[in-house]
mmCIF file with all atom_site columns, C-alpha atoms in Angstrom:
data_model
loop_
_atom_site.group_PDB
_atom_site.id
_atom_site.type_symbol
_atom_site.label_atom_id
_atom_site.label_alt_id
_atom_site.label_comp_id
_atom_site.label_asym_id
_atom_site.label_entity_id
_atom_site.label_seq_id
_atom_site.pdbx_PDB_ins_code
_atom_site.Cartn_x
_atom_site.Cartn_y
_atom_site.Cartn_z
_atom_site.occupancy
_atom_site.B_iso_or_equiv
_atom_site.pdbx_formal_charge
_atom_site.auth_seq_id
_atom_site.auth_comp_id
_atom_site.auth_asym_id
_atom_site.auth_atom_id
_atom_site.pdbx_PDB_model_num
ATOM 1   C CA . UNK Q 1 1   ? 12.207  -32.596 25.389  1.00 31.00 ? 3   UNK Q CA 1
ATOM 2   C CA . UNK Q 1 2   ? 12.716  -30.134 22.536  1.00 31.00 ? 4   UNK Q CA 1
ATOM 3   C CA . UNK Q 1 3   ? 10.979  -26.755 22.981  1.00 31.00 ? 5   UNK Q CA 1
ATOM 4   C CA . UNK Q 1 4   ? 8.558   -25.915 20.240  1.00 29.00 ? 6   UNK Q CA 1
ATOM 5   C CA . UNK Q 1 5   ? 9.275   -22.985 17.889  1.00 33.00 ? 7   UNK Q CA 1
ATOM 6   C CA . UNK Q 1 6   ? 7.566   -19.749 18.833  1.00 34.00 ? 8   UNK Q CA 1
ATOM 7   C CA . UNK Q 1 7   ? 7.098   -18.769 15.235  1.00 33.00 ? 9   UNK Q CA 1
ATOM 8   C CA . UNK Q 1 8   ? 7.434   -20.484 11.868  1.00 35.00 ? 10  UNK Q CA 1
ATOM 9   C CA . UNK Q 1 9   ? 8.090   -19.420 8.298   1.00 38.00 ? 11  UNK Q CA 1
ATOM 10  C CA . UNK Q 1 10  ? 4.542   -20.307 7.230   1.00 38.00 ? 12  UNK Q CA 1
ATOM 11  C CA . UNK Q 1 11  ? 2.130   -17.403 7.039   1.00 37.00 ? 13  UNK Q CA 1
ATOM 12  C CA . UNK Q 1 12  ? -0.711  -19.702 8.009   1.00 42.00 ? 14  UNK Q CA 1
ATOM 13  C CA . UNK Q 1 13  ? -1.495  -23.360 8.508   1.00 37.00 ? 15  UNK Q CA 1
ATOM 14  C CA . UNK Q 1 14  ? -3.026  -23.400 5.016   1.00 54.00 ? 16  UNK Q CA 1
ATOM 15  C CA . UNK Q 1 15  ? -1.063  -25.398 2.452   1.00 77.00 ? 17  UNK Q CA 1
ATOM 16  C CA . UNK Q 1 16  ? -1.571  -25.786 -1.262  1.00 82.00 ? 18  UNK Q CA 1
ATOM 17  C CA . UNK Q 1 17  ? -0.813  -28.578 -3.676  1.00 89.00 ? 19  UNK Q CA 1
ATOM 18  C CA . UNK Q 1 18  ? 1.782   -27.920 -6.402  1.00 89.00 ? 20  UNK Q CA 1
ATOM 19  C CA . UNK Q 1 19  ? -1.073  -27.539 -8.907  1.00 91.00 ? 21  UNK Q CA 1
ATOM 20  C CA . UNK Q 1 20  ? -2.814  -24.976 -6.708  1.00 92.00 ? 22  UNK Q CA 1
ATOM 21  C CA . UNK Q 1 21  ? 0.467   -23.123 -6.250  1.00 91.00 ? 23  UNK Q CA 1
ATOM 22  C CA . UNK Q 1 22  ? 0.812   -23.005 -10.025 1.00 92.00 ? 24  UNK Q CA 1
ATOM 23  C CA . UNK Q 1 23  ? -2.656  -21.439 -10.235 1.00 93.00 ? 25  UNK Q CA 1
ATOM 24  C CA . UNK Q 1 24  ? -1.679  -18.795 -7.661  1.00 93.00 ? 26  UNK Q CA 1
ATOM 25  C CA . UNK Q 1 25  ? 1.515   -18.081 -9.586  1.00 92.00 ? 27  UNK Q CA 1
ATOM 26  C CA . UNK Q 1 26  ? -0.611  -17.716 -12.725 1.00 93.00 ? 28  UNK Q CA 1
ATOM 27  C CA . UNK Q 1 27  ? -2.821  -15.170 -10.947 1.00 91.00 ? 29  UNK Q CA 1
ATOM 28  C CA . UNK Q 1 28  ? 0.270   -13.196 -9.883  1.00 90.00 ? 30  UNK Q CA 1
ATOM 29  C CA . UNK Q 1 29  ? 1.670   -13.363 -13.430 1.00 91.00 ? 31  UNK Q CA 1
ATOM 30  C CA . UNK Q 1 30  ? -1.651  -12.050 -14.735 1.00 91.00 ? 32  UNK Q CA 1
ATOM 31  C CA . UNK Q 1 31  ? -1.348  -9.048  -12.419 1.00 87.00 ? 33  UNK Q CA 1
ATOM 32  C CA . UNK Q 1 32  ? 2.209   -8.322  -13.566 1.00 87.00 ? 34  UNK Q CA 1
ATOM 33  C CA . UNK Q 1 33  ? 1.181   -8.673  -17.221 1.00 87.00 ? 35  UNK Q CA 1
ATOM 34  C CA . UNK Q 1 34  ? -1.633  -6.190  -16.762 1.00 80.00 ? 36  UNK Q CA 1
ATOM 35  C CA . UNK Q 1 35  ? -3.223  -6.827  -20.154 1.00 80.00 ? 37  UNK Q CA 1
ATOM 36  C CA . UNK Q 1 36  ? -6.294  -8.697  -18.904 1.00 79.00 ? 38  UNK Q CA 1
ATOM 37  C CA . UNK Q 1 37  ? -8.582  -7.877  -15.973 1.00 81.00 ? 39  UNK Q CA 1
ATOM 38  C CA . UNK Q 1 38  ? -8.150  -10.097 -12.946 1.00 81.00 ? 40  UNK Q CA 1
ATOM 39  C CA . UNK Q 1 39  ? -11.207 -12.314 -13.398 1.00 88.00 ? 41  UNK Q CA 1
ATOM 40  C CA . UNK Q 1 40  ? -11.814 -15.985 -12.683 1.00 92.00 ? 42  UNK Q CA 1
ATOM 41  C CA . UNK Q 1 41  ? -12.034 -16.565 -16.458 1.00 93.00 ? 43  UNK Q CA 1
ATOM 42  C CA . UNK Q 1 42  ? -8.671  -14.897 -17.051 1.00 93.00 ? 44  UNK Q CA 1
ATOM 43  C CA . UNK Q 1 43  ? -6.957  -16.832 -14.253 1.00 94.00 ? 45  UNK Q CA 1
ATOM 44  C CA . UNK Q 1 44  ? -8.441  -20.103 -15.513 1.00 94.00 ? 46  UNK Q CA 1
ATOM 45  C CA . UNK Q 1 45  ? -7.113  -19.415 -19.017 1.00 93.00 ? 47  UNK Q CA 1
ATOM 46  C CA . UNK Q 1 46  ? -3.670  -18.409 -17.759 1.00 93.00 ? 48  UNK Q CA 1
ATOM 47  C CA . UNK Q 1 47  ? -3.459  -21.458 -15.481 1.00 93.00 ? 49  UNK Q CA 1
ATOM 48  C CA . UNK Q 1 48  ? -4.940  -23.869 -18.074 1.00 94.00 ? 50  UNK Q CA 1
ATOM 49  C CA . UNK Q 1 49  ? -7.638  -25.100 -15.710 1.00 93.00 ? 51  UNK Q CA 1
ATOM 50  C CA . UNK Q 1 50  ? -11.402 -24.884 -15.553 1.00 93.00 ? 52  UNK Q CA 1
ATOM 51  C CA . UNK Q 1 51  ? -13.263 -22.080 -13.845 1.00 93.00 ? 53  UNK Q CA 1
ATOM 52  C CA . UNK Q 1 52  ? -15.197 -24.733 -11.932 1.00 94.00 ? 54  UNK Q CA 1
ATOM 53  C CA . UNK Q 1 53  ? -11.903 -25.962 -10.450 1.00 94.00 ? 55  UNK Q CA 1
ATOM 54  C CA . UNK Q 1 54  ? -11.080 -22.445 -9.257  1.00 94.00 ? 56  UNK Q CA 1
ATOM 55  C CA . UNK Q 1 55  ? -14.453 -22.122 -7.556  1.00 95.00 ? 57  UNK Q CA 1
ATOM 56  C CA . UNK Q 1 56  ? -14.043 -25.555 -5.953  1.00 94.00 ? 58  UNK Q CA 1
ATOM 57  C CA . UNK Q 1 57  ? -10.579 -24.711 -4.614  1.00 93.00 ? 59  UNK Q CA 1
ATOM 58  C CA . UNK Q 1 58  ? -11.006 -21.063 -3.631  1.00 93.00 ? 60  UNK Q CA 1
ATOM 59  C CA . UNK Q 1 59  ? -14.745 -20.429 -3.321  1.00 92.00 ? 61  UNK Q CA 1
ATOM 60  C CA . UNK Q 1 60  ? -15.006 -17.165 -5.266  1.00 90.00 ? 62  UNK Q CA 1
ATOM 61  C CA . UNK Q 1 61  ? -12.869 -14.328 -6.641  1.00 86.00 ? 63  UNK Q CA 1
ATOM 62  C CA . UNK Q 1 62  ? -12.182 -12.888 -3.183  1.00 85.00 ? 64  UNK Q CA 1
ATOM 63  C CA . UNK Q 1 63  ? -11.167 -16.354 -1.989  1.00 89.00 ? 65  UNK Q CA 1
ATOM 64  C CA . UNK Q 1 64  ? -8.757  -16.660 -4.900  1.00 90.00 ? 66  UNK Q CA 1
ATOM 65  C CA . UNK Q 1 65  ? -7.384  -13.166 -4.225  1.00 86.00 ? 67  UNK Q CA 1
ATOM 66  C CA . UNK Q 1 66  ? -6.931  -13.977 -0.544  1.00 86.00 ? 68  UNK Q CA 1
ATOM 67  C CA . UNK Q 1 67  ? -5.024  -17.162 -1.341  1.00 89.00 ? 69  UNK Q CA 1
ATOM 68  C CA . UNK Q 1 68  ? -2.919  -15.286 -3.912  1.00 87.00 ? 70  UNK Q CA 1
ATOM 69  C CA . UNK Q 1 69  ? -1.966  -12.533 -1.457  1.00 85.00 ? 71  UNK Q CA 1
ATOM 70  C CA . UNK Q 1 70  ? -1.132  -15.105 1.218   1.00 84.00 ? 72  UNK Q CA 1
ATOM 71  C CA . UNK Q 1 71  ? 0.994   -17.023 -1.281  1.00 87.00 ? 73  UNK Q CA 1
ATOM 72  C CA . UNK Q 1 72  ? 2.969   -13.887 -2.142  1.00 82.00 ? 74  UNK Q CA 1
ATOM 73  C CA . UNK Q 1 73  ? 3.264   -12.834 1.525   1.00 81.00 ? 75  UNK Q CA 1
ATOM 74  C CA . UNK Q 1 74  ? 4.514   -16.306 2.508   1.00 81.00 ? 76  UNK Q CA 1
ATOM 75  C CA . UNK Q 1 75  ? 7.795   -15.366 0.820   1.00 80.00 ? 77  UNK Q CA 1
ATOM 76  C CA . UNK Q 1 76  ? 8.481   -13.027 3.751   1.00 80.00 ? 78  UNK Q CA 1
ATOM 77  C CA . UNK Q 1 77  ? 10.250  -15.004 6.472   1.00 71.00 ? 79  UNK Q CA 1
ATOM 78  C CA . UNK Q 1 78  ? 10.069  -14.373 10.190  1.00 61.00 ? 80  UNK Q CA 1
ATOM 79  C CA . UNK Q 1 79  ? 12.508  -17.147 11.070  1.00 55.00 ? 81  UNK Q CA 1
ATOM 80  C CA . UNK Q 1 80  ? 12.569  -20.095 13.425  1.00 57.00 ? 82  UNK Q CA 1
ATOM 81  C CA . UNK Q 1 81  ? 13.838  -20.081 16.986  1.00 56.00 ? 83  UNK Q CA 1
ATOM 82  C CA . UNK Q 1 82  ? 13.271  -21.704 20.346  1.00 61.00 ? 84  UNK Q CA 1
ATOM 83  C CA . UNK Q 1 83  ? 11.969  -19.524 23.153  1.00 56.00 ? 85  UNK Q CA 1
ATOM 84  C CA . UNK Q 1 84  ? 14.498  -20.999 25.559  1.00 62.00 ? 86  UNK Q CA 1
ATOM 85  C CA . UNK Q 1 85  ? 17.391  -20.278 23.217  1.00 69.00 ? 87  UNK Q CA 1
ATOM 86  C CA . UNK Q 1 86  ? 16.656  -16.686 22.234  1.00 82.00 ? 88  UNK Q CA 1
ATOM 87  C CA . UNK Q 1 87  ? 19.656  -14.423 22.709  1.00 90.00 ? 89  UNK Q CA 1
ATOM 88  C CA . UNK Q 1 88  ? 20.908  -11.233 21.104  1.00 91.00 ? 90  UNK Q CA 1
ATOM 89  C CA . UNK Q 1 89  ? 22.494  -13.116 18.203  1.00 91.00 ? 91  UNK Q CA 1
ATOM 90  C CA . UNK Q 1 90  ? 19.313  -15.093 17.459  1.00 90.00 ? 92  UNK Q CA 1
ATOM 91  C CA . UNK Q 1 91  ? 17.175  -11.959 17.773  1.00 92.00 ? 93  UNK Q CA 1
ATOM 92  C CA . UNK Q 1 92  ? 19.340  -10.027 15.318  1.00 93.00 ? 94  UNK Q CA 1
ATOM 93  C CA . UNK Q 1 93  ? 19.371  -12.980 12.897  1.00 90.00 ? 95  UNK Q CA 1
ATOM 94  C CA . UNK Q 1 94  ? 15.570  -13.243 12.928  1.00 90.00 ? 96  UNK Q CA 1
ATOM 95  C CA . UNK Q 1 95  ? 15.130  -9.498  12.392  1.00 94.00 ? 97  UNK Q CA 1
ATOM 96  C CA . UNK Q 1 96  ? 17.654  -9.543  9.548   1.00 93.00 ? 98  UNK Q CA 1
ATOM 97  C CA . UNK Q 1 97  ? 15.917  -12.529 7.960   1.00 91.00 ? 99  UNK Q CA 1
ATOM 98  C CA . UNK Q 1 98  ? 12.592  -10.705 8.039   1.00 90.00 ? 100 UNK Q CA 1
ATOM 99  C CA . UNK Q 1 99  ? 14.025  -7.417  6.778   1.00 93.00 ? 101 UNK Q CA 1
ATOM 100 C CA . UNK Q 1 100 ? 15.900  -9.005  3.872   1.00 92.00 ? 102 UNK Q CA 1
ATOM 101 C CA . UNK Q 1 101 ? 13.027  -11.191 2.722   1.00 89.00 ? 103 UNK Q CA 1
ATOM 102 C CA . UNK Q 1 102 ? 10.459  -8.391  3.077   1.00 89.00 ? 104 UNK Q CA 1
ATOM 103 C CA . UNK Q 1 103 ? 12.570  -5.959  1.067   1.00 89.00 ? 105 UNK Q CA 1
ATOM 104 C CA . UNK Q 1 104 ? 13.097  -8.587  -1.634  1.00 89.00 ? 106 UNK Q CA 1
ATOM 105 C CA . UNK Q 1 105 ? 9.343   -9.244  -1.813  1.00 86.00 ? 107 UNK Q CA 1
ATOM 106 C CA . UNK Q 1 106 ? 8.167   -5.610  -1.922  1.00 84.00 ? 108 UNK Q CA 1
ATOM 107 C CA . UNK Q 1 107 ? 10.809  -4.762  -4.543  1.00 85.00 ? 109 UNK Q CA 1
ATOM 108 C CA . UNK Q 1 108 ? 9.619   -7.532  -6.855  1.00 85.00 ? 110 UNK Q CA 1
ATOM 109 C CA . UNK Q 1 109 ? 7.504   -6.672  -9.934  1.00 85.00 ? 111 UNK Q CA 1
ATOM 110 C CA . UNK Q 1 110 ? 4.858   -9.058  -8.587  1.00 86.00 ? 112 UNK Q CA 1
ATOM 111 C CA . UNK Q 1 111 ? 4.294   -7.107  -5.367  1.00 84.00 ? 113 UNK Q CA 1
ATOM 112 C CA . UNK Q 1 112 ? 4.381   -3.763  -7.171  1.00 84.00 ? 114 UNK Q CA 1
ATOM 113 C CA . UNK Q 1 113 ? 1.703   -4.961  -9.610  1.00 85.00 ? 115 UNK Q CA 1
ATOM 114 C CA . UNK Q 1 114 ? -0.405  -6.460  -6.816  1.00 83.00 ? 116 UNK Q CA 1
ATOM 115 C CA . UNK Q 1 115 ? -0.314  -3.254  -4.784  1.00 83.00 ? 117 UNK Q CA 1
ATOM 116 C CA . UNK Q 1 116 ? -1.104  -1.073  -7.784  1.00 83.00 ? 118 UNK Q CA 1
ATOM 117 C CA . UNK Q 1 117 ? -4.187  -3.156  -8.553  1.00 81.00 ? 119 UNK Q CA 1
ATOM 118 C CA . UNK Q 1 118 ? -5.237  -3.073  -4.886  1.00 81.00 ? 120 UNK Q CA 1
ATOM 119 C CA . UNK Q 1 119 ? -4.944  0.725   -4.801  1.00 82.00 ? 121 UNK Q CA 1
ATOM 120 C CA . UNK Q 1 120 ? -6.869  1.131   -8.049  1.00 79.00 ? 122 UNK Q CA 1
ATOM 121 C CA . UNK Q 1 121 ? -9.597  -1.254  -6.888  1.00 74.00 ? 123 UNK Q CA 1
ATOM 122 C CA . UNK Q 1 122 ? -9.879  0.524   -3.534  1.00 73.00 ? 124 UNK Q CA 1
ATOM 123 C CA . UNK Q 1 123 ? -10.368 3.860   -5.288  1.00 67.00 ? 125 UNK Q CA 1
ATOM 124 C CA . UNK Q 1 124 ? -13.000 2.535   -7.675  1.00 67.00 ? 126 UNK Q CA 1
ATOM 125 C CA . UNK Q 1 125 ? -14.575 0.138   -5.151  1.00 65.00 ? 127 UNK Q CA 1
ATOM 126 C CA . UNK Q 1 126 ? -14.311 -2.651  -7.740  1.00 63.00 ? 128 UNK Q CA 1
ATOM 127 C CA . UNK Q 1 127 ? -13.374 -5.244  -5.136  1.00 68.00 ? 129 UNK Q CA 1
ATOM 128 C CA . UNK Q 1 128 ? -12.101 -5.767  -1.621  1.00 77.00 ? 130 UNK Q CA 1
ATOM 129 C CA . UNK Q 1 129 ? -8.540  -6.431  -2.820  1.00 76.00 ? 131 UNK Q CA 1
ATOM 130 C CA . UNK Q 1 130 ? -7.176  -3.530  -0.765  1.00 78.00 ? 132 UNK Q CA 1
ATOM 131 C CA . UNK Q 1 131 ? -8.627  -4.987  2.417   1.00 81.00 ? 133 UNK Q CA 1
ATOM 132 C CA . UNK Q 1 132 ? -7.414  -8.453  1.443   1.00 81.00 ? 134 UNK Q CA 1
ATOM 133 C CA . UNK Q 1 133 ? -3.870  -7.157  0.907   1.00 80.00 ? 135 UNK Q CA 1
ATOM 134 C CA . UNK Q 1 134 ? -3.887  -5.384  4.269   1.00 79.00 ? 136 UNK Q CA 1
ATOM 135 C CA . UNK Q 1 135 ? -5.366  -8.310  6.188   1.00 78.00 ? 137 UNK Q CA 1
ATOM 136 C CA . UNK Q 1 136 ? -3.213  -11.031 4.634   1.00 73.00 ? 138 UNK Q CA 1
ATOM 137 C CA . UNK Q 1 137 ? -0.131  -8.975  3.873   1.00 74.00 ? 139 UNK Q CA 1
ATOM 138 C CA . UNK Q 1 138 ? 0.965   -6.220  6.209   1.00 77.00 ? 140 UNK Q CA 1
ATOM 139 C CA . UNK Q 1 139 ? -1.310  -7.105  9.160   1.00 81.00 ? 141 UNK Q CA 1
ATOM 140 C CA . UNK Q 1 140 ? -0.620  -10.840 8.960   1.00 80.00 ? 142 UNK Q CA 1
ATOM 141 C CA . UNK Q 1 141 ? 3.124   -10.245 8.702   1.00 81.00 ? 143 UNK Q CA 1
ATOM 142 C CA . UNK Q 1 142 ? 2.902   -7.987  11.743  1.00 84.00 ? 144 UNK Q CA 1
ATOM 143 C CA . UNK Q 1 143 ? 1.311   -10.794 13.718  1.00 84.00 ? 145 UNK Q CA 1
ATOM 144 C CA . UNK Q 1 144 ? 4.271   -13.006 12.795  1.00 84.00 ? 146 UNK Q CA 1
ATOM 145 C CA . UNK Q 1 145 ? 6.976   -10.490 13.670  1.00 89.00 ? 147 UNK Q CA 1
ATOM 146 C CA . UNK Q 1 146 ? 5.503   -9.046  16.872  1.00 91.00 ? 148 UNK Q CA 1
ATOM 147 C CA . UNK Q 1 147 ? 6.033   -12.323 18.780  1.00 89.00 ? 149 UNK Q CA 1
ATOM 148 C CA . UNK Q 1 148 ? 9.738   -12.061 17.880  1.00 90.00 ? 150 UNK Q CA 1
ATOM 149 C CA . UNK Q 1 149 ? 9.832   -8.576  19.384  1.00 93.00 ? 151 UNK Q CA 1
ATOM 150 C CA . UNK Q 1 150 ? 7.865   -9.671  22.446  1.00 92.00 ? 152 UNK Q CA 1
ATOM 151 C CA . UNK Q 1 151 ? 10.203  -12.606 22.994  1.00 91.00 ? 153 UNK Q CA 1
ATOM 152 C CA . UNK Q 1 152 ? 13.121  -10.197 22.768  1.00 92.00 ? 154 UNK Q CA 1
ATOM 153 C CA . UNK Q 1 153 ? 11.491  -8.035  25.422  1.00 93.00 ? 155 UNK Q CA 1
ATOM 154 C CA . UNK Q 1 154 ? 10.831  -11.039 27.650  1.00 90.00 ? 156 UNK Q CA 1
ATOM 155 C CA . UNK Q 1 155 ? 14.505  -12.013 27.336  1.00 90.00 ? 157 UNK Q CA 1
ATOM 156 C CA . UNK Q 1 156 ? 15.586  -8.521  28.410  1.00 92.00 ? 158 UNK Q CA 1
ATOM 157 C CA . UNK Q 1 157 ? 16.997  -7.688  24.974  1.00 94.00 ? 159 UNK Q CA 1
ATOM 158 C CA . UNK Q 1 158 ? 14.419  -5.081  23.938  1.00 95.00 ? 160 UNK Q CA 1
ATOM 159 C CA . UNK Q 1 159 ? 12.540  -2.372  25.812  1.00 96.00 ? 161 UNK Q CA 1
ATOM 160 C CA . UNK Q 1 160 ? 9.166   -1.101  24.573  1.00 96.00 ? 162 UNK Q CA 1
ATOM 161 C CA . UNK Q 1 161 ? 5.643   -0.734  25.934  1.00 95.00 ? 163 UNK Q CA 1
ATOM 162 C CA . UNK Q 1 162 ? 3.544   -1.498  22.872  1.00 96.00 ? 164 UNK Q CA 1
ATOM 163 C CA . UNK Q 1 163 ? 4.535   -4.256  20.442  1.00 94.00 ? 165 UNK Q CA 1
ATOM 164 C CA . UNK Q 1 164 ? 2.400   -2.777  17.656  1.00 94.00 ? 166 UNK Q CA 1
ATOM 165 C CA . UNK Q 1 165 ? 4.186   0.575   17.946  1.00 95.00 ? 167 UNK Q CA 1
ATOM 166 C CA . UNK Q 1 166 ? 7.567   -1.182  18.025  1.00 96.00 ? 168 UNK Q CA 1
ATOM 167 C CA . UNK Q 1 167 ? 6.634   -3.203  14.942  1.00 94.00 ? 169 UNK Q CA 1
ATOM 168 C CA . UNK Q 1 168 ? 5.524   -0.078  13.082  1.00 94.00 ? 170 UNK Q CA 1
ATOM 169 C CA . UNK Q 1 169 ? 8.876   1.532   13.837  1.00 96.00 ? 171 UNK Q CA 1
ATOM 170 C CA . UNK Q 1 170 ? 10.736  -1.525  12.585  1.00 95.00 ? 172 UNK Q CA 1
ATOM 171 C CA . UNK Q 1 171 ? 8.494   -1.802  9.530   1.00 91.00 ? 173 UNK Q CA 1
ATOM 172 C CA . UNK Q 1 172 ? 9.119   1.851   8.692   1.00 92.00 ? 174 UNK Q CA 1
ATOM 173 C CA . UNK Q 1 173 ? 12.875  1.576   9.144   1.00 95.00 ? 175 UNK Q CA 1
ATOM 174 C CA . UNK Q 1 174 ? 12.990  -1.441  6.834   1.00 93.00 ? 176 UNK Q CA 1
ATOM 175 C CA . UNK Q 1 175 ? 10.673  -0.171  4.115   1.00 88.00 ? 177 UNK Q CA 1
ATOM 176 C CA . UNK Q 1 176 ? 11.492  3.543   4.269   1.00 89.00 ? 178 UNK Q CA 1
ATOM 177 C CA . UNK Q 1 177 ? 10.084  5.107   1.063   1.00 88.00 ? 179 UNK Q CA 1
ATOM 178 C CA . UNK Q 1 178 ? 10.961  2.164   -1.174  1.00 87.00 ? 180 UNK Q CA 1
ATOM 179 C CA . UNK Q 1 179 ? 7.429   0.863   -1.681  1.00 82.00 ? 181 UNK Q CA 1
ATOM 180 C CA . UNK Q 1 180 ? 5.857   4.216   -2.546  1.00 86.00 ? 182 UNK Q CA 1
ATOM 181 C CA . UNK Q 1 181 ? 8.719   5.036   -4.936  1.00 87.00 ? 183 UNK Q CA 1
ATOM 182 C CA . UNK Q 1 182 ? 8.232   1.730   -6.730  1.00 83.00 ? 184 UNK Q CA 1
ATOM 183 C CA . UNK Q 1 183 ? 4.480   2.261   -6.933  1.00 82.00 ? 185 UNK Q CA 1
ATOM 184 C CA . UNK Q 1 184 ? 5.092   5.677   -8.491  1.00 86.00 ? 186 UNK Q CA 1
ATOM 185 C CA . UNK Q 1 185 ? 7.352   4.178   -11.131 1.00 82.00 ? 187 UNK Q CA 1
ATOM 186 C CA . UNK Q 1 186 ? 10.814  4.919   -9.752  1.00 84.00 ? 188 UNK Q CA 1
ATOM 187 C CA . UNK Q 1 187 ? 13.169  2.474   -11.479 1.00 77.00 ? 189 UNK Q CA 1
ATOM 188 C CA . UNK Q 1 188 ? 14.884  1.239   -8.325  1.00 77.00 ? 190 UNK Q CA 1
ATOM 189 C CA . UNK Q 1 189 ? 17.191  -1.679  -8.997  1.00 76.00 ? 191 UNK Q CA 1
ATOM 190 C CA . UNK Q 1 190 ? 17.803  -3.310  -5.631  1.00 82.00 ? 192 UNK Q CA 1
ATOM 191 C CA . UNK Q 1 191 ? 20.172  -6.219  -5.950  1.00 87.00 ? 193 UNK Q CA 1
ATOM 192 C CA . UNK Q 1 192 ? 20.823  -8.781  -3.233  1.00 88.00 ? 194 UNK Q CA 1
ATOM 193 C CA . UNK Q 1 193 ? 23.803  -6.873  -1.833  1.00 91.00 ? 195 UNK Q CA 1
ATOM 194 C CA . UNK Q 1 194 ? 21.845  -3.609  -1.564  1.00 91.00 ? 196 UNK Q CA 1
ATOM 195 C CA . UNK Q 1 195 ? 18.909  -5.382  0.071   1.00 91.00 ? 197 UNK Q CA 1
ATOM 196 C CA . UNK Q 1 196 ? 21.247  -7.032  2.575   1.00 94.00 ? 198 UNK Q CA 1
ATOM 197 C CA . UNK Q 1 197 ? 22.898  -3.686  3.360   1.00 94.00 ? 199 UNK Q CA 1
ATOM 198 C CA . UNK Q 1 198 ? 19.560  -1.864  3.733   1.00 93.00 ? 200 UNK Q CA 1
ATOM 199 C CA . UNK Q 1 199 ? 18.209  -4.635  5.974   1.00 94.00 ? 201 UNK Q CA 1
ATOM 200 C CA . UNK Q 1 200 ? 21.285  -4.580  8.213   1.00 96.00 ? 202 UNK Q CA 1
ATOM 201 C CA . UNK Q 1 201 ? 21.097  -0.794  8.564   1.00 96.00 ? 203 UNK Q CA 1
ATOM 202 C CA . UNK Q 1 202 ? 17.400  -0.964  9.504   1.00 96.00 ? 204 UNK Q CA 1
ATOM 203 C CA . UNK Q 1 203 ? 18.055  -3.643  12.149  1.00 97.00 ? 205 UNK Q CA 1
ATOM 204 C CA . UNK Q 1 204 ? 20.918  -1.645  13.676  1.00 97.00 ? 206 UNK Q CA 1
ATOM 205 C CA . UNK Q 1 205 ? 18.746  1.471   13.780  1.00 97.00 ? 207 UNK Q CA 1
ATOM 206 C CA . UNK Q 1 206 ? 15.926  -0.466  15.443  1.00 97.00 ? 208 UNK Q CA 1
ATOM 207 C CA . UNK Q 1 207 ? 18.237  -2.000  18.025  1.00 97.00 ? 209 UNK Q CA 1
ATOM 208 C CA . UNK Q 1 208 ? 19.723  1.438   18.738  1.00 96.00 ? 210 UNK Q CA 1
ATOM 209 C CA . UNK Q 1 209 ? 16.214  2.651   19.566  1.00 96.00 ? 211 UNK Q CA 1
ATOM 210 C CA . UNK Q 1 210 ? 14.878  -0.370  21.468  1.00 96.00 ? 212 UNK Q CA 1
ATOM 211 C CA . UNK Q 1 211 ? 17.839  -2.583  22.331  1.00 94.00 ? 213 UNK Q CA 1
ATOM 212 C CA . UNK Q 1 212 ? 18.801  -3.081  25.955  1.00 85.00 ? 214 UNK Q CA 1
ATOM 213 C CA . UNK Q 1 213 ? 21.947  -5.134  25.506  1.00 56.00 ? 215 UNK Q CA 1
ATOM 214 C CA . UNK Q 1 214 ? 24.688  -5.367  22.926  1.00 51.00 ? 216 UNK Q CA 1
ATOM 215 C CA . UNK Q 1 215 ? 25.322  -8.788  21.399  1.00 48.00 ? 217 UNK Q CA 1
#
């Protein structure tokens, strides 16, 4: 009998049709463009669909925003592994996979635009986009990565008392000041090689702090 995966690449059980995915991509493109406010009318025009279709699929603007944030966050991978087969090599691979994909996502113009809008909306109280980004971005990703850390602890590979604190350390080592620099307009140009190098350094630093065994 094959053991079931502890964690999957999907952010949630929710799936979208190709047409719905195209609508979510249109919403993200609208944010990057920045010329039109993020309204149901604007998304409908950009996606070449009716506003009634958007309401039927997503409920309301917050529902559309939630689905859009989840769609963007789904690009961050937490890997696949079997509980029974977790070893130091598999643990490092899963952490590297997360770190690389997360850095690639936060460095993208799409995520920078999304976070800028969320910050502006939070300050003006225009919408709940800030809360949506936190709940379906950072917090949801944490709930996907913490089981990896907990499995590493159960296998005797990691030592920590609180998985949330361990995740925050890992998250900080991976992200460093990159996100805030991008939000403030720093023209960082992270290519794939730099992202891979930064991710590997963050994983080694984390394992130096919490690792109990060398691979």
